[in-house]
PDB file of C-alpha atoms in Angstrom:
ATOM      1  CA  MET A   1     227.102 206.967-129.471  1.00 60.00           C
ATOM      2  CA  GLU A   2     230.016 204.576-129.536  1.00 77.00           C
ATOM      3  CA  ASN A   3     230.447 201.855-132.094  1.00 85.00           C
ATOM      4  CA  PRO A   4     229.325 198.414-131.001  1.00 85.00           C
ATOM      5  CA  VAL A   5     231.855 195.631-130.575  1.00 90.00           C
ATOM      6  CA  ILE A   6     229.497 193.114-132.178  1.00 92.00           C
ATOM      7  CA  GLU A   7     225.841 192.747-133.156  1.00 91.00           C
ATOM      8  CA  LEU A   8     224.089 189.397-132.957  1.00 89.00           C
ATOM      9  CA  ARG A   9     221.155 189.089-135.376  1.00 89.00           C
ATOM     10  CA  VAL A  10     219.119 186.292-136.884  1.00 88.00           C
ATOM     11  CA  HIS A  11     219.186 186.300-140.679  1.00 92.00           C
ATOM     12  CA  PRO A  12     215.632 186.997-141.940  1.00 93.00           C
ATOM     13  CA  ALA A  13     215.586 184.009-144.300  1.00 95.00           C
ATOM     14  CA  ARG A  14     216.669 181.653-141.527  1.00 94.00           C
ATOM     15  CA  ARG A  15     214.061 183.133-139.189  1.00 94.00           C
ATOM     16  CA  VAL A  16     211.255 182.714-141.748  1.00 96.00           C
ATOM     17  CA  PHE A  17     212.343 179.161-142.581  1.00 97.00           C
ATOM     18  CA  ALA A  18     212.398 178.172-138.900  1.00 96.00           C
ATOM     19  CA  LEU A  19     208.972 179.717-138.260  1.00 96.00           C
ATOM     20  CA  ILE A  20     207.428 178.019-141.284  1.00 97.00           C
ATOM     21  CA  THR A  21     208.949 174.691-140.250  1.00 98.00           C
ATOM     22  CA  LEU A  22     207.649 174.909-136.681  1.00 97.00           C
ATOM     23  CA  VAL A  23     204.165 175.989-137.758  1.00 98.00           C
ATOM     24  CA  ALA A  24     204.004 173.278-140.434  1.00 98.00           C
ATOM     25  CA  LEU A  25     205.084 170.630-137.922  1.00 98.00           C
ATOM     26  CA  GLY A  26     202.442 171.799-135.443  1.00 97.00           C
ATOM     27  CA  ALA A  27     199.742 171.844-138.096  1.00 97.00           C
ATOM     28  CA  LEU A  28     200.716 168.402-139.368  1.00 97.00           C
ATOM     29  CA  LEU A  29     200.614 166.915-135.874  1.00 96.00           C
ATOM     30  CA  LEU A  30     197.227 168.488-135.150  1.00 96.00           C
ATOM     31  CA  VAL A  31     195.821 167.235-138.451  1.00 95.00           C
ATOM     32  CA  MET A  32     197.126 163.752-137.699  1.00 93.00           C
ATOM     33  CA  ALA A  33     195.448 163.828-134.287  1.00 90.00           C
ATOM     34  CA  ALA A  34     192.142 164.937-135.822  1.00 90.00           C
ATOM     35  CA  ARG A  35     192.111 162.787-138.967  1.00 89.00           C
ATOM     36  CA  PHE A  36     193.001 159.449-137.397  1.00 80.00           C
ATOM     37  CA  PRO A  37     190.571 159.056-134.489  1.00 76.00           C
ATOM     38  CA  ASP A  38     190.871 155.251-134.495  1.00 77.00           C
ATOM     39  CA  GLY A  39     194.195 155.430-132.623  1.00 72.00           C
ATOM     40  CA  THR A  40     194.497 155.055-128.902  1.00 86.00           C
ATOM     41  CA  VAL A  41     193.621 157.964-126.653  1.00 88.00           C
ATOM     42  CA  GLY A  42     197.205 158.150-125.441  1.00 89.00           C
ATOM     43  CA  TRP A  43     198.538 158.453-128.987  1.00 89.00           C
ATOM     44  CA  GLN A  44     196.038 161.191-129.856  1.00 91.00           C
ATOM     45  CA  ALA A  45     196.866 163.062-126.655  1.00 92.00           C
ATOM     46  CA  PHE A  46     200.556 162.807-127.517  1.00 93.00           C
ATOM     47  CA  LEU A  47     199.974 164.150-131.044  1.00 93.00           C
ATOM     48  CA  LEU A  48     197.777 166.954-129.729  1.00 95.00           C
ATOM     49  CA  ALA A  49     200.316 167.939-127.063  1.00 97.00           C
ATOM     50  CA  MET A  50     203.214 167.884-129.525  1.00 97.00           C
ATOM     51  CA  GLY A  51     201.245 169.892-132.105  1.00 97.00           C
ATOM     52  CA  LEU A  52     200.246 172.557-129.606  1.00 98.00           C
ATOM     53  CA  GLY A  53     203.775 172.577-128.189  1.00 97.00           C
ATOM     54  CA  SER A  54     205.219 173.145-131.638  1.00 98.00           C
ATOM     55  CA  LEU A  55     202.870 176.073-132.258  1.00 98.00           C
ATOM     56  CA  TRP A  56     203.746 177.522-128.853  1.00 98.00           C
ATOM     57  CA  LEU A  57     207.468 177.187-129.666  1.00 97.00           C
ATOM     58  CA  ALA A  58     206.904 178.963-132.987  1.00 97.00           C
ATOM     59  CA  HIS A  59     205.251 181.827-131.130  1.00 97.00           C
ATOM     60  CA  ARG A  60     208.080 182.034-128.585  1.00 96.00           C
ATOM     61  CA  PHE A  61     210.714 181.791-131.320  1.00 95.00           C
ATOM     62  CA  HIS A  62     209.066 184.674-133.190  1.00 94.00           C
ATOM     63  CA  ALA A  63     209.049 186.811-130.053  1.00 92.00           C
ATOM     64  CA  ALA A  64     212.625 185.901-129.098  1.00 89.00           C
ATOM     65  CA  THR A  65     214.155 186.679-132.492  1.00 90.00           C
ATOM     66  CA  ARG A  66     212.313 189.937-133.112  1.00 91.00           C
ATOM     67  CA  LEU A  67     215.143 191.957-131.536  1.00 91.00           C
ATOM     68  CA  TRP A  68     218.886 191.492-131.736  1.00 91.00           C
ATOM     69  CA  LEU A  69     221.726 191.925-129.251  1.00 92.00           C
ATOM     70  CA  ILE A  70     224.323 194.684-129.387  1.00 92.00           C
ATOM     71  CA  LEU A  71     227.521 194.376-127.362  1.00 93.00           C
ATOM     72  CA  HIS A  72     229.358 197.564-126.481  1.00 91.00           C
ATOM     73  CA  ALA A  73     232.597 197.767-124.513  1.00 88.00           C
ATOM     74  CA  ASP A  74     230.725 198.601-121.292  1.00 90.00           C
ATOM     75  CA  ARG A  75     227.210 197.184-121.746  1.00 92.00           C
ATOM     76  CA  LEU A  76     224.952 194.723-123.530  1.00 93.00           C
ATOM     77  CA  GLU A  77     221.699 196.020-124.962  1.00 93.00           C
ATOM     78  CA  ASP A  78     218.980 194.872-127.319  1.00 90.00           C
ATOM     79  CA  SER A  79     217.969 196.643-130.523  1.00 89.00           C
ATOM     80  CA  SER A  80     215.228 198.580-128.750  1.00 89.00           C
ATOM     81  CA  GLY A  81     217.858 200.271-126.569  1.00 87.00           C
ATOM     82  CA  ARG A  82     217.079 198.395-123.348  1.00 91.00           C
ATOM     83  CA  VAL A  83     220.273 197.729-121.362  1.00 92.00           C
ATOM     84  CA  LEU A  84     220.526 194.057-120.428  1.00 89.00           C
ATOM     85  CA  ALA A  85     223.863 194.032-118.597  1.00 87.00           C
TER      86      ALA A  85
END
């Protein structure tokens, strides 16, 4: 196997920090939507949508950063060995 030209990885501490931040934001928005029912329906819908969106982004971020990219002179592959280009 040839040596890679470069490997692109997410640092584990940065990945954990980003996941915790996104999950905390989603939880905070959902709690705000549930705890303050005296607001308008539009405001609660906005908070609910943003909270769920933040949790969805955390899930997608976790899935997207699980693997890393490896660039060889003739191909691009991910860490599982799947050739991307």
